[in-house]
mmCIF file of C-alpha atoms and ligand atoms in Angstrom:
data_model
loop_
_atom_site.group_PDB
_atom_site.id
_atom_site.type_symbol
_atom_site.label_atom_id
_atom_site.label_comp_id
_atom_site.label_asym_id
_atom_site.label_seq_id
_atom_site.Cartn_x
_atom_site.Cartn_y
_atom_site.Cartn_z
ATOM 1 C CA MET A 230 -58.603 184.439 134.029
ATOM 2 C CA ASN A 231 -58.567 187.888 133.960
ATOM 3 C CA VAL A 232 -59.433 189.579 137.167
ATOM 4 C CA PRO A 233 -57.879 191.578 137.821
ATOM 5 C CA ALA A 234 -55.609 191.589 140.746
ATOM 6 C CA ILE A 235 -56.344 195.454 143.101
ATOM 7 C CA SER A 236 -59.593 195.929 143.055
ATOM 8 C CA PRO A 237 -60.770 198.701 141.605
ATOM 9 C CA GLY A 238 -59.720 202.367 143.497
ATOM 10 C CA ARG A 239 -57.437 200.629 145.727
ATOM 11 C CA ILE A 240 -53.884 201.441 145.097
ATOM 12 C CA PRO A 241 -51.425 198.306 147.213
ATOM 13 C CA LEU A 242 -47.969 199.499 149.307
ATOM 14 C CA ALA A 243 -46.762 196.722 147.973
ATOM 15 C CA GLU A 244 -47.307 194.098 145.015
ATOM 16 C CA PRO A 245 -46.341 191.508 143.142
ATOM 17 C CA LEU A 246 -45.733 192.924 138.769
ATOM 18 C CA LEU A 247 -46.204 189.635 137.100
ATOM 19 C CA THR A 248 -45.838 190.185 133.829
ATOM 20 C CA GLY A 249 -43.129 187.982 132.710
ATOM 21 C CA GLU A 250 -42.191 183.880 132.351
ATOM 22 C CA GLU A 251 -43.926 182.890 136.049
ATOM 23 C CA ALA A 252 -46.721 180.900 134.759
ATOM 24 C CA ALA A 253 -44.327 179.543 131.718
ATOM 25 C CA TYR A 254 -41.524 178.666 134.527
ATOM 26 C CA LEU A 255 -45.002 177.020 136.921
ATOM 27 C CA ALA A 256 -45.749 174.923 134.221
ATOM 28 C CA ASP A 257 -42.602 173.592 132.808
ATOM 29 C CA CYS A 258 -41.850 172.589 136.595
ATOM 30 C CA ILE A 259 -45.821 171.098 136.882
ATOM 31 C CA ALA A 260 -44.746 169.320 133.119
ATOM 32 C CA ASN A 261 -41.591 167.440 135.083
ATOM 33 C CA ASN A 262 -42.591 167.710 138.387
ATOM 34 C CA TRP A 263 -39.938 169.481 139.761
ATOM 35 C CA LEU A 264 -40.896 170.660 143.238
ATOM 36 C CA ALA A 265 -39.247 169.553 146.770
ATOM 37 C CA ALA A 266 -35.905 169.650 143.717
ATOM 38 C CA GLY A 267 -35.179 170.640 140.173
ATOM 39 C CA PRO A 268 -33.101 173.444 137.826
ATOM 40 C CA TYR A 269 -34.908 176.673 138.683
ATOM 41 C CA VAL A 270 -32.997 176.828 142.534
ATOM 42 C CA GLU A 271 -28.799 176.479 141.212
ATOM 43 C CA ARG A 272 -30.669 178.853 137.562
ATOM 44 C CA PHE A 273 -31.912 181.407 140.629
ATOM 45 C CA GLU A 274 -29.022 180.952 142.453
ATOM 46 C CA ALA A 275 -27.207 181.993 139.894
ATOM 47 C CA ARG A 276 -29.459 185.016 138.686
ATOM 48 C CA VAL A 277 -29.187 186.328 141.672
ATOM 49 C CA ALA A 278 -25.287 185.678 142.514
ATOM 50 C CA GLN A 279 -24.693 187.949 138.519
ATOM 51 C CA ALA A 280 -27.177 190.195 140.004
ATOM 52 C CA VAL A 281 -25.367 191.491 142.955
ATOM 53 C CA GLN A 282 -21.500 190.257 141.507
ATOM 54 C CA VAL A 283 -20.744 188.218 144.786
ATOM 55 C CA PRO A 284 -19.931 184.735 143.370
ATOM 56 C CA HIS A 285 -21.942 183.094 145.476
ATOM 57 C CA ALA A 286 -25.461 182.434 146.220
ATOM 58 C CA VAL A 287 -27.458 180.027 148.603
ATOM 59 C CA ALA A 288 -31.845 179.600 148.575
ATOM 60 C CA CYS A 289 -33.387 179.855 150.870
ATOM 61 C CA ALA A 290 -36.904 179.697 152.568
ATOM 62 C CA SER A 291 -37.655 183.110 153.318
ATOM 63 C CA GLY A 292 -34.595 185.946 153.734
ATOM 64 C CA THR A 293 -35.275 185.480 158.785
ATOM 65 C CA ALA A 294 -34.131 181.934 157.098
ATOM 66 C CA ALA A 295 -31.233 183.361 155.164
ATOM 67 C CA LEU A 296 -30.302 186.309 157.876
ATOM 68 C CA HIS A 297 -30.820 183.258 160.413
ATOM 69 C CA VAL A 298 -27.876 180.678 158.550
ATOM 70 C CA ALA A 299 -26.011 183.579 157.619
ATOM 71 C CA LEU A 300 -25.066 184.614 161.073
ATOM 72 C CA ARG A 301 -24.300 180.764 162.576
ATOM 73 C CA VAL A 302 -21.671 180.286 159.551
ATOM 74 C CA ALA A 303 -20.141 183.678 160.681
ATOM 75 C CA GLY A 304 -19.568 182.332 163.919
ATOM 76 C CA ILE A 305 -22.689 183.331 166.165
ATOM 77 C CA GLN A 306 -22.001 181.964 169.433
ATOM 78 C CA PRO A 307 -25.211 182.049 172.124
ATOM 79 C CA GLY A 308 -24.478 184.483 174.569
ATOM 80 C CA ASP A 309 -22.458 186.667 171.958
ATOM 81 C CA LEU A 310 -23.207 189.832 171.030
ATOM 82 C CA VAL A 311 -24.661 191.345 167.425
ATOM 83 C CA CYS A 312 -24.795 194.904 166.526
ATOM 84 C CA LEU A 313 -28.035 196.728 164.866
ATOM 85 C CA PRO A 314 -29.598 198.606 164.090
ATOM 86 C CA ALA A 315 -32.466 199.899 166.765
ATOM 87 C CA LEU A 316 -35.085 201.157 163.485
ATOM 88 C CA THR A 317 -35.701 197.899 161.649
ATOM 89 C CA PHE A 318 -38.294 195.263 160.216
ATOM 90 C CA ILE A 319 -37.624 193.358 163.436
ATOM 91 C CA ALA A 320 -35.891 189.360 161.139
ATOM 92 C CA PRO A 321 -32.648 191.290 161.630
ATOM 93 C CA ALA A 322 -33.278 190.343 166.234
ATOM 94 C CA ASN A 323 -35.418 187.678 165.970
ATOM 95 C CA ALA A 324 -32.241 185.567 164.257
ATOM 96 C CA VAL A 325 -29.354 186.981 166.425
ATOM 97 C CA ARG A 326 -32.031 184.778 169.415
ATOM 98 C CA TYR A 327 -32.337 182.012 166.983
ATOM 99 C CA LEU A 328 -29.086 181.792 168.049
ATOM 100 C CA ASN A 329 -29.190 182.614 172.088
ATOM 101 C CA ALA A 330 -26.947 185.518 170.988
ATOM 102 C CA GLU A 331 -28.102 189.095 171.921
ATOM 103 C CA PRO A 332 -29.101 192.032 169.730
ATOM 104 C CA VAL A 333 -27.354 195.399 171.321
ATOM 105 C CA LEU A 334 -28.906 198.084 169.793
ATOM 106 C CA LEU A 335 -28.289 201.284 168.130
ATOM 107 C CA ASP A 336 -29.645 204.551 167.323
ATOM 108 C CA VAL A 337 -30.094 205.460 163.695
ATOM 109 C CA GLU A 338 -29.082 208.728 161.100
ATOM 110 C CA PRO A 339 -31.145 210.643 161.250
ATOM 111 C CA ALA A 340 -31.553 211.860 157.638
ATOM 112 C CA ARG A 341 -32.506 207.455 156.685
ATOM 113 C CA GLY A 342 -32.880 205.507 160.204
ATOM 114 C CA GLU A 343 -30.327 203.814 159.007
ATOM 115 C CA LEU A 344 -27.030 202.111 160.556
ATOM 116 C CA ASP A 345 -25.138 205.351 162.290
ATOM 117 C CA PRO A 346 -21.527 204.520 162.526
ATOM 118 C CA GLU A 347 -20.473 207.706 165.027
ATOM 119 C CA ARG A 348 -22.771 205.594 167.010
ATOM 120 C CA LEU A 349 -21.471 201.471 166.265
ATOM 121 C CA ASP A 350 -17.765 203.749 166.971
ATOM 122 C CA ASP A 351 -19.124 205.219 170.638
ATOM 123 C CA PHE A 352 -20.630 201.767 171.123
ATOM 124 C CA LEU A 353 -17.853 200.040 170.853
ATOM 125 C CA THR A 354 -15.235 202.542 171.407
ATOM 126 C CA GLU A 355 -16.547 203.288 174.828
ATOM 127 C CA ARG A 356 -18.549 200.634 176.474
ATOM 128 C CA CYS A 357 -16.230 198.084 175.335
ATOM 129 C CA ARG A 358 -12.791 196.850 176.120
ATOM 130 C CA PRO A 359 -10.508 195.315 172.861
ATOM 131 C CA SER A 360 -9.381 192.206 173.023
ATOM 132 C CA PRO A 361 -7.945 189.286 170.810
ATOM 133 C CA GLY A 362 -11.635 187.608 169.561
ATOM 134 C CA GLY A 363 -13.419 190.817 169.503
ATOM 135 C CA ALA A 364 -14.477 193.253 171.503
ATOM 136 C CA VAL A 365 -15.158 193.473 175.246
ATOM 137 C CA HIS A 366 -18.617 195.047 176.527
ATOM 138 C CA ARG A 367 -17.387 195.967 179.811
ATOM 139 C CA GLU A 368 -20.654 195.654 180.886
ATOM 140 C CA THR A 369 -21.255 191.945 180.451
ATOM 141 C CA GLY A 370 -17.742 190.496 179.755
ATOM 142 C CA ARG A 371 -19.580 188.958 176.691
ATOM 143 C CA THR A 372 -17.453 189.297 172.840
ATOM 144 C CA VAL A 373 -18.899 191.845 170.691
ATOM 145 C CA ARG A 374 -18.845 188.602 167.132
ATOM 146 C CA ALA A 375 -20.685 190.982 164.367
ATOM 147 C CA VAL A 376 -22.356 193.794 163.174
ATOM 148 C CA ILE A 377 -25.796 193.119 161.087
ATOM 149 C CA ALA A 378 -25.625 197.288 158.353
ATOM 150 C CA VAL A 379 -29.554 197.278 156.822
ATOM 151 C CA HIS A 380 -29.931 198.825 153.908
ATOM 152 C CA LEU A 381 -33.673 199.918 155.138
ATOM 153 C CA LEU A 382 -36.473 200.823 152.132
ATOM 154 C CA GLY A 383 -33.932 200.385 150.091
ATOM 155 C CA HIS A 384 -30.830 202.565 150.378
ATOM 156 C CA PRO A 385 -27.605 201.987 151.423
ATOM 157 C CA VAL A 386 -25.969 202.136 154.182
ATOM 158 C CA ASP A 387 -22.123 204.823 154.715
ATOM 159 C CA MET A 388 -20.470 200.586 154.444
ATOM 160 C CA ASP A 389 -17.153 202.472 154.489
ATOM 161 C CA PRO A 390 -17.633 203.721 158.336
ATOM 162 C CA VAL A 391 -19.332 201.001 159.305
ATOM 163 C CA ILE A 392 -16.236 198.613 158.163
ATOM 164 C CA ALA A 393 -13.073 201.048 159.153
ATOM 165 C CA ILE A 394 -14.624 199.996 162.329
ATOM 166 C CA ALA A 395 -15.092 196.834 162.193
ATOM 167 C CA ARG A 396 -12.863 195.943 161.031
ATOM 168 C CA ARG A 397 -10.757 197.664 164.568
ATOM 169 C CA HIS A 398 -12.889 195.898 165.944
ATOM 170 C CA GLY A 399 -12.446 192.541 164.390
ATOM 171 C CA LEU A 400 -16.649 192.217 163.367
ATOM 172 C CA VAL A 401 -17.581 190.570 161.079
ATOM 173 C CA VAL A 402 -19.744 192.304 159.050
ATOM 174 C CA ILE A 403 -22.951 191.313 157.080
ATOM 175 C CA GLU A 404 -25.207 193.010 155.086
ATOM 176 C CA ASP A 405 -29.865 192.520 155.453
ATOM 177 C CA ALA A 406 -29.588 193.546 152.188
ATOM 178 C CA ALA A 407 -33.528 192.686 151.838
ATOM 179 C CA GLU A 408 -34.893 195.370 150.434
ATOM 180 C CA SER A 409 -32.071 197.284 148.332
ATOM 181 C CA LEU A 410 -31.401 193.786 145.737
ATOM 182 C CA GLY A 411 -30.361 196.051 142.166
ATOM 183 C CA SER A 412 -29.333 198.833 144.872
ATOM 184 C CA ARG A 413 -25.156 200.835 144.992
ATOM 185 C CA TYR A 414 -22.654 201.993 147.287
ATOM 186 C CA ARG A 415 -20.579 203.516 145.747
ATOM 187 C CA GLY A 416 -20.613 202.125 142.368
ATOM 188 C CA LYS A 417 -20.649 198.035 144.067
ATOM 189 C CA SER A 418 -23.751 196.746 144.542
ATOM 190 C CA THR A 419 -25.839 195.862 147.626
ATOM 191 C CA GLY A 420 -24.911 192.478 149.412
ATOM 192 C CA SER A 421 -21.765 192.222 147.437
ATOM 193 C CA LEU A 422 -19.682 194.708 151.096
ATOM 194 C CA GLY A 423 -19.289 192.372 153.854
ATOM 195 C CA ASP A 424 -18.118 189.622 153.975
ATOM 196 C CA ILE A 425 -22.229 188.194 154.086
ATOM 197 C CA ALA A 426 -25.315 189.156 152.958
ATOM 198 C CA CYS A 427 -29.391 188.119 153.458
ATOM 199 C CA PHE A 428 -32.079 189.239 150.589
ATOM 200 C CA SER A 429 -35.354 188.415 150.740
ATOM 201 C CA PHE A 430 -38.275 187.361 147.693
ATOM 202 C CA ASN A 431 -40.793 188.264 150.264
ATOM 203 C CA GLY A 432 -44.107 189.817 148.083
ATOM 204 C CA ASN A 433 -43.235 193.301 148.807
ATOM 205 C CA LYS A 434 -39.305 193.182 147.792
ATOM 206 C CA ILE A 435 -39.151 194.890 144.865
ATOM 207 C CA ILE A 436 -38.654 191.074 143.402
ATOM 208 C CA THR A 437 -40.821 187.921 144.464
ATOM 209 C CA SER A 438 -40.221 184.124 144.778
ATOM 210 C CA ALA A 439 -43.456 183.475 146.492
ATOM 211 C CA GLY A 440 -41.627 184.099 149.696
ATOM 212 C CA GLY A 441 -37.647 183.399 150.272
ATOM 213 C CA GLY A 442 -34.611 184.849 150.092
ATOM 214 C CA MET A 443 -30.989 184.238 149.287
ATOM 215 C CA ILE A 444 -27.044 184.154 151.015
ATOM 216 C CA VAL A 445 -24.556 185.753 149.100
ATOM 217 C CA THR A 446 -20.857 186.281 150.362
ATOM 218 C CA SER A 447 -17.827 185.869 148.353
ATOM 219 C CA ARG A 448 -15.326 183.375 150.722
ATOM 220 C CA SER A 449 -17.162 179.633 149.528
ATOM 221 C CA ASP A 450 -16.505 178.423 152.300
ATOM 222 C CA TRP A 451 -19.219 179.782 154.189
ATOM 223 C CA ALA A 452 -20.794 179.591 151.087
ATOM 224 C CA ASP A 453 -20.367 175.908 151.593
ATOM 225 C CA ARG A 454 -21.123 175.819 154.469
ATOM 226 C CA ALA A 455 -24.528 177.709 154.490
ATOM 227 C CA ARG A 456 -25.580 175.376 151.961
ATOM 228 C CA HIS A 457 -24.858 172.759 154.541
ATOM 229 C CA LEU A 458 -27.058 174.146 156.851
ATOM 230 C CA VAL A 459 -29.926 175.021 154.418
ATOM 231 C CA HIS A 460 -30.456 170.941 153.607
ATOM 232 C CA GLN A 461 -30.357 170.011 157.154
ATOM 233 C CA ALA A 462 -26.951 169.702 157.590
ATOM 234 C CA ARG A 463 -27.248 166.281 155.454
ATOM 235 C CA ILE A 464 -24.137 164.039 154.696
ATOM 236 C CA ASP A 465 -24.520 161.168 153.747
ATOM 237 C CA ALA A 466 -28.698 160.529 152.052
ATOM 238 C CA THR A 467 -28.016 156.207 151.710
ATOM 239 C CA GLU A 468 -27.891 155.932 155.181
ATOM 240 C CA SER A 469 -29.058 159.534 156.160
ATOM 241 C CA ILE A 470 -27.139 161.003 158.703
ATOM 242 C CA HIS A 471 -26.308 164.818 159.582
ATOM 243 C CA ASP A 472 -23.178 166.068 160.610
ATOM 244 C CA THR A 473 -24.842 169.021 163.340
ATOM 245 C CA VAL A 474 -28.557 170.708 163.906
ATOM 246 C CA GLY A 475 -28.881 171.802 160.526
ATOM 247 C CA TYR A 476 -32.271 173.479 158.831
ATOM 248 C CA ASN A 477 -34.644 173.032 156.407
ATOM 249 C CA TYR A 478 -34.677 176.103 155.044
ATOM 250 C CA ARG A 479 -34.480 175.231 150.816
ATOM 251 C CA LEU A 480 -36.332 176.614 148.425
ATOM 252 C CA SER A 481 -38.603 175.406 146.682
ATOM 253 C CA ASN A 482 -38.482 174.237 142.508
ATOM 254 C CA PRO A 483 -41.737 176.311 141.275
ATOM 255 C CA GLN A 484 -40.597 179.662 144.342
ATOM 256 C CA ALA A 485 -37.362 179.356 142.377
ATOM 257 C CA ALA A 486 -38.680 179.393 139.040
ATOM 258 C CA ILE A 487 -41.561 182.410 140.108
ATOM 259 C CA GLY A 488 -38.262 184.631 141.001
ATOM 260 C CA LEU A 489 -35.642 183.923 138.539
ATOM 261 C CA ALA A 490 -38.754 184.780 136.110
ATOM 262 C CA GLN A 491 -39.005 187.878 138.325
ATOM 263 C CA ILE A 492 -35.506 188.882 138.581
ATOM 264 C CA GLU A 493 -34.931 188.869 134.168
ATOM 265 C CA HIS A 494 -37.411 191.817 134.711
ATOM 266 C CA LEU A 495 -34.504 193.850 137.629
ATOM 267 C CA ALA A 496 -33.672 196.169 135.131
ATOM 268 C CA ASP A 497 -36.268 197.403 133.835
ATOM 269 C CA TYR A 498 -38.337 196.740 137.571
ATOM 270 C CA LEU A 499 -35.110 199.266 138.968
ATOM 271 C CA GLU A 500 -36.303 201.798 136.485
ATOM 272 C CA LYS A 501 -39.787 202.120 138.057
ATOM 273 C CA LYS A 502 -38.891 202.183 141.710
ATOM 274 C CA ARG A 503 -36.666 204.566 139.842
ATOM 275 C CA HIS A 504 -39.603 205.952 138.028
ATOM 276 C CA ILE A 505 -42.152 206.693 141.111
ATOM 277 C CA ALA A 506 -38.867 207.878 143.352
ATOM 278 C CA ARG A 507 -38.688 210.704 141.551
ATOM 279 C CA ARG A 508 -42.858 211.550 140.042
ATOM 280 C CA TYR A 509 -42.761 211.883 144.283
ATOM 281 C CA ARG A 510 -40.470 214.998 144.341
ATOM 282 C CA GLU A 511 -41.987 216.871 141.823
ATOM 283 C CA LEU A 512 -45.018 216.072 143.314
ATOM 284 C CA LEU A 513 -44.817 216.578 146.581
ATOM 285 C CA ALA A 514 -41.615 219.489 145.906
ATOM 286 C CA ASP A 515 -43.672 222.202 147.742
ATOM 287 C CA VAL A 516 -45.934 220.776 149.820
ATOM 288 C CA PRO A 517 -45.623 222.605 153.585
ATOM 289 C CA GLY A 518 -44.534 220.047 156.250
ATOM 290 C CA ILE A 519 -43.674 216.512 153.912
ATOM 291 C CA GLU A 520 -40.512 215.803 153.084
ATOM 292 C CA LEU A 521 -39.283 213.191 150.911
ATOM 293 C CA SER A 522 -36.405 211.519 152.914
ATOM 294 C CA PRO A 523 -33.362 212.527 150.549
ATOM 295 C CA ALA A 524 -30.525 210.348 149.382
ATOM 296 C CA ALA A 525 -27.517 210.300 150.096
ATOM 297 C CA GLU A 526 -24.028 211.421 147.844
ATOM 298 C CA TRP A 527 -22.599 207.666 147.994
ATOM 299 C CA GLY A 528 -26.148 205.826 147.722
ATOM 300 C CA GLU A 529 -27.733 204.389 144.368
ATOM 301 C CA SER A 530 -31.101 203.223 146.035
ATOM 302 C CA ASN A 531 -32.889 200.311 144.683
ATOM 303 C CA CYS A 532 -36.244 202.906 145.495
ATOM 304 C CA TRP A 533 -37.976 199.549 147.090
ATOM 305 C CA LEU A 534 -40.249 202.669 149.300
ATOM 306 C CA ASN A 535 -40.754 205.904 149.622
ATOM 307 C CA MET A 536 -41.093 207.865 152.940
ATOM 308 C CA ILE A 537 -41.956 210.811 153.244
ATOM 309 C CA ARG A 538 -41.865 212.763 157.270
ATOM 310 C CA ILE A 539 -44.302 215.354 158.392
ATOM 311 C CA ASP A 540 -43.761 217.595 160.220
ATOM 312 C CA PRO A 541 -48.033 217.842 161.822
ATOM 313 C CA ALA A 542 -46.924 221.913 163.050
ATOM 314 C CA ALA A 543 -46.464 222.301 159.760
ATOM 315 C CA TYR A 544 -48.341 219.739 157.602
ATOM 316 C CA GLY A 545 -52.170 220.296 159.483
ATOM 317 C CA MET A 546 -51.790 216.672 161.314
ATOM 318 C CA ASP A 547 -49.487 214.463 161.422
ATOM 319 C CA ARG A 548 -48.987 210.821 160.431
ATOM 320 C CA ARG A 549 -51.559 208.708 162.014
ATOM 321 C CA GLU A 550 -54.382 211.093 159.978
ATOM 322 C CA LEU A 551 -52.633 211.407 157.042
ATOM 323 C CA ALA A 552 -52.638 207.343 156.890
ATOM 324 C CA HIS A 553 -56.023 207.525 158.386
ATOM 325 C CA ARG A 554 -57.386 209.984 155.175
ATOM 326 C CA LEU A 555 -55.311 208.427 152.559
ATOM 327 C CA ALA A 556 -56.844 204.799 153.827
ATOM 328 C CA ALA A 557 -60.530 206.606 153.721
ATOM 329 C CA SER A 558 -59.440 206.927 149.328
ATOM 330 C CA GLY A 559 -57.827 203.529 148.850
ATOM 331 C CA ILE A 560 -54.953 204.426 149.207
ATOM 332 C CA GLU A 561 -52.588 201.881 151.131
ATOM 333 C CA THR A 562 -49.713 203.386 153.698
ATOM 334 C CA ARG A 563 -47.426 201.904 156.130
ATOM 335 C CA PRO A 564 -45.052 203.923 159.066
ATOM 336 C CA LEU A 565 -41.772 202.739 159.937
ATOM 337 C CA TRP A 566 -41.429 199.460 162.180
ATOM 338 C CA GLN A 567 -42.122 200.300 166.471
ATOM 339 C CA PRO A 568 -38.437 200.777 166.719
ATOM 340 C CA LEU A 569 -36.876 198.304 168.890
ATOM 341 C CA VAL A 570 -36.336 199.689 171.556
ATOM 342 C CA ASP A 571 -39.087 199.331 172.717
ATOM 343 C CA SER A 572 -40.810 195.984 170.306
ATOM 344 C CA PRO A 573 -42.569 193.548 173.993
ATOM 345 C CA ALA A 574 -39.866 191.056 171.500
ATOM 346 C CA HIS A 575 -37.180 192.421 172.389
ATOM 347 C CA ALA A 576 -37.216 193.468 175.952
ATOM 348 C CA GLY A 577 -34.153 193.796 177.884
ATOM 349 C CA ALA A 578 -32.298 193.654 174.753
ATOM 350 C CA LEU A 579 -29.378 195.555 174.898
ATOM 351 C CA HIS A 580 -29.472 198.750 173.424
ATOM 352 C CA GLU A 581 -27.606 202.630 173.721
ATOM 353 C CA PRO A 582 -30.707 205.811 173.713
ATOM 354 C CA ALA A 583 -32.301 205.913 170.398
ATOM 355 C CA PRO A 584 -34.337 208.596 169.866
ATOM 356 C CA CYS A 585 -32.982 209.462 166.186
ATOM 357 C CA ALA A 586 -35.931 206.414 166.258
ATOM 358 C CA ARG A 587 -37.887 206.931 168.244
ATOM 359 C CA SER A 588 -38.467 210.514 166.042
ATOM 360 C CA LEU A 589 -38.636 208.991 162.482
ATOM 361 C CA GLN A 590 -40.805 206.515 163.497
ATOM 362 C CA ALA A 591 -43.156 208.620 165.445
ATOM 363 C CA SER A 592 -43.075 211.167 161.664
ATOM 364 C CA ALA A 593 -42.171 208.848 158.427
ATOM 365 C CA LEU A 594 -45.126 207.803 156.191
ATOM 366 C CA CYS A 595 -44.519 205.051 153.594
ATOM 367 C CA LEU A 596 -46.329 205.356 149.941
ATOM 368 C CA PRO A 597 -47.524 203.713 147.268
ATOM 369 C CA SER A 598 -44.564 202.018 145.568
ATOM 370 C CA SER A 599 -45.405 199.167 143.261
ATOM 371 C CA VAL A 600 -43.241 198.427 140.285
ATOM 372 C CA GLY A 601 -46.754 198.356 138.339
ATOM 373 C CA LEU A 602 -48.095 201.504 140.527
ATOM 374 C CA THR A 603 -49.998 203.775 137.325
ATOM 375 C CA GLU A 604 -49.173 207.911 136.457
ATOM 376 C CA SER A 605 -53.175 207.962 137.360
ATOM 377 C CA ASP A 606 -52.934 206.003 141.118
ATOM 378 C CA GLN A 607 -49.665 207.964 141.116
ATOM 379 C CA SER A 608 -50.990 211.339 140.794
ATOM 380 C CA ARG A 609 -53.558 210.286 142.862
ATOM 381 C CA VAL A 610 -51.520 209.240 145.839
ATOM 382 C CA GLY A 611 -49.484 213.011 145.181
ATOM 383 C CA ALA A 612 -53.300 214.915 144.509
ATOM 384 C CA MET A 613 -54.632 212.933 148.193
ATOM 385 C CA ILE A 614 -51.160 214.666 150.376
ATOM 386 C CA ARG A 615 -51.385 218.311 148.261
ATOM 387 C CA ARG A 616 -55.407 218.234 149.753
ATOM 388 C CA ARG A 617 -54.777 218.901 153.076
ATOM 389 C CA SER A 618 -56.661 220.785 155.961
ATOM 390 C CA SER A 619 -55.491 224.005 156.775
HETATM 391 C C1 PLP B 837 -37.815 191.781 154.498
HETATM 392 C C2 PLP B 837 -37.118 191.309 155.579
HETATM 393 C C3 PLP B 837 -35.620 190.918 156.149
HETATM 394 C C4 PLP B 837 -37.144 188.990 156.039
HETATM 395 O O1 PLP B 837 -37.515 188.541 155.112
HETATM 396 P P1 PLP B 837 -38.540 187.464 155.261
HETATM 397 O O2 PLP B 837 -38.052 186.583 153.112
HETATM 398 O O3 PLP B 837 -39.684 187.796 154.824
HETATM 399 O O4 PLP B 837 -37.936 185.718 156.232
HETATM 400 C C5 PLP B 837 -35.190 190.649 156.922
HETATM 401 N N1 PLP B 837 -35.393 191.568 157.101
HETATM 402 C C6 PLP B 837 -35.317 192.911 156.206
HETATM 403 C C7 PLP B 837 -34.987 194.698 156.749
HETATM 404 C C8 PLP B 837 -36.968 192.977 155.390
HETATM 405 O O5 PLP B 837 -37.503 194.163 154.785
#
């Protein structure tokens, strides 16, 4: 059974670390025939709610499913507009589309690629007019109903101004906290700041449930509604009566069992992730043309992924060439996502110019950041980046 998960020499970008009760909890599921149903889903939900310091958590099949349901619970109607950053994993934009609503893609702030409160304010004041139901986009007459703040790579968005702007214009604030479990904004957990938030437990996140997600909110009516929609909106199990079109978005019991075993180690994993981030700062401190993305004074990141920006003129090669060289020695890296303003999947979406999103995507590379990354592997990554051609 002791087959190493990682082939020798290979350093993955972000792999799960399974060193807790995962096997014991799974054995418990099998011994008790707890597959579709069982006690682990509720236990996992309670543990996430506790970690995030929110009263309600609803488990879902994925982070994307969680976003879909959260948007519906937040009252997004077909044709509504939802603001989101132009630089993010595609899931939040897709979730807007699932409801036949429309994303509005806004440029990001230049340092970390996060939702920029100024761009949000500009869009709402310059392109929209106030109305009782929310801001109305002048050009299309559509209502701007919500904003999605994505805590990119784990670092929290500057939420106070985002929330203030959203309140002023009647927008719901949705946090895509998929990457940021354990992060804090001015002392409060990401996921507890807006009206509703989503987490992901995909295999590359800080903890995993072998695929899964969670909706969290302090509104009990929204939590009830989310739970209802996730369970096919069934109101009568005996007669199989459903009161609306719901979804089969439940998390299975064995998945929740893995998630529970994982979140029991969150404090330890956070410490490891933050240690890795500190070490990259040491290892790469004086490399010309390489800069680690800065942390903001308001944020305490979970350090999910460590991102460098490469200045090819100073460093001697661009991010593609560096990624290629690292890959040749078994080191897996990843660029940021294609800016949504350039994505064929969202061609034609309303958007503002996104020079910061494009420039970050052109110059940034994410480095191996697994919780289980060893000191010697990390040293190897550091040495490979330092050994550039000049
Ligand atoms: C991972 C991720 C998601 C989606 O989560 P899945 O569980 O993979 O569906 C959503 N948003 C962001 C920002 C993510 O990184």
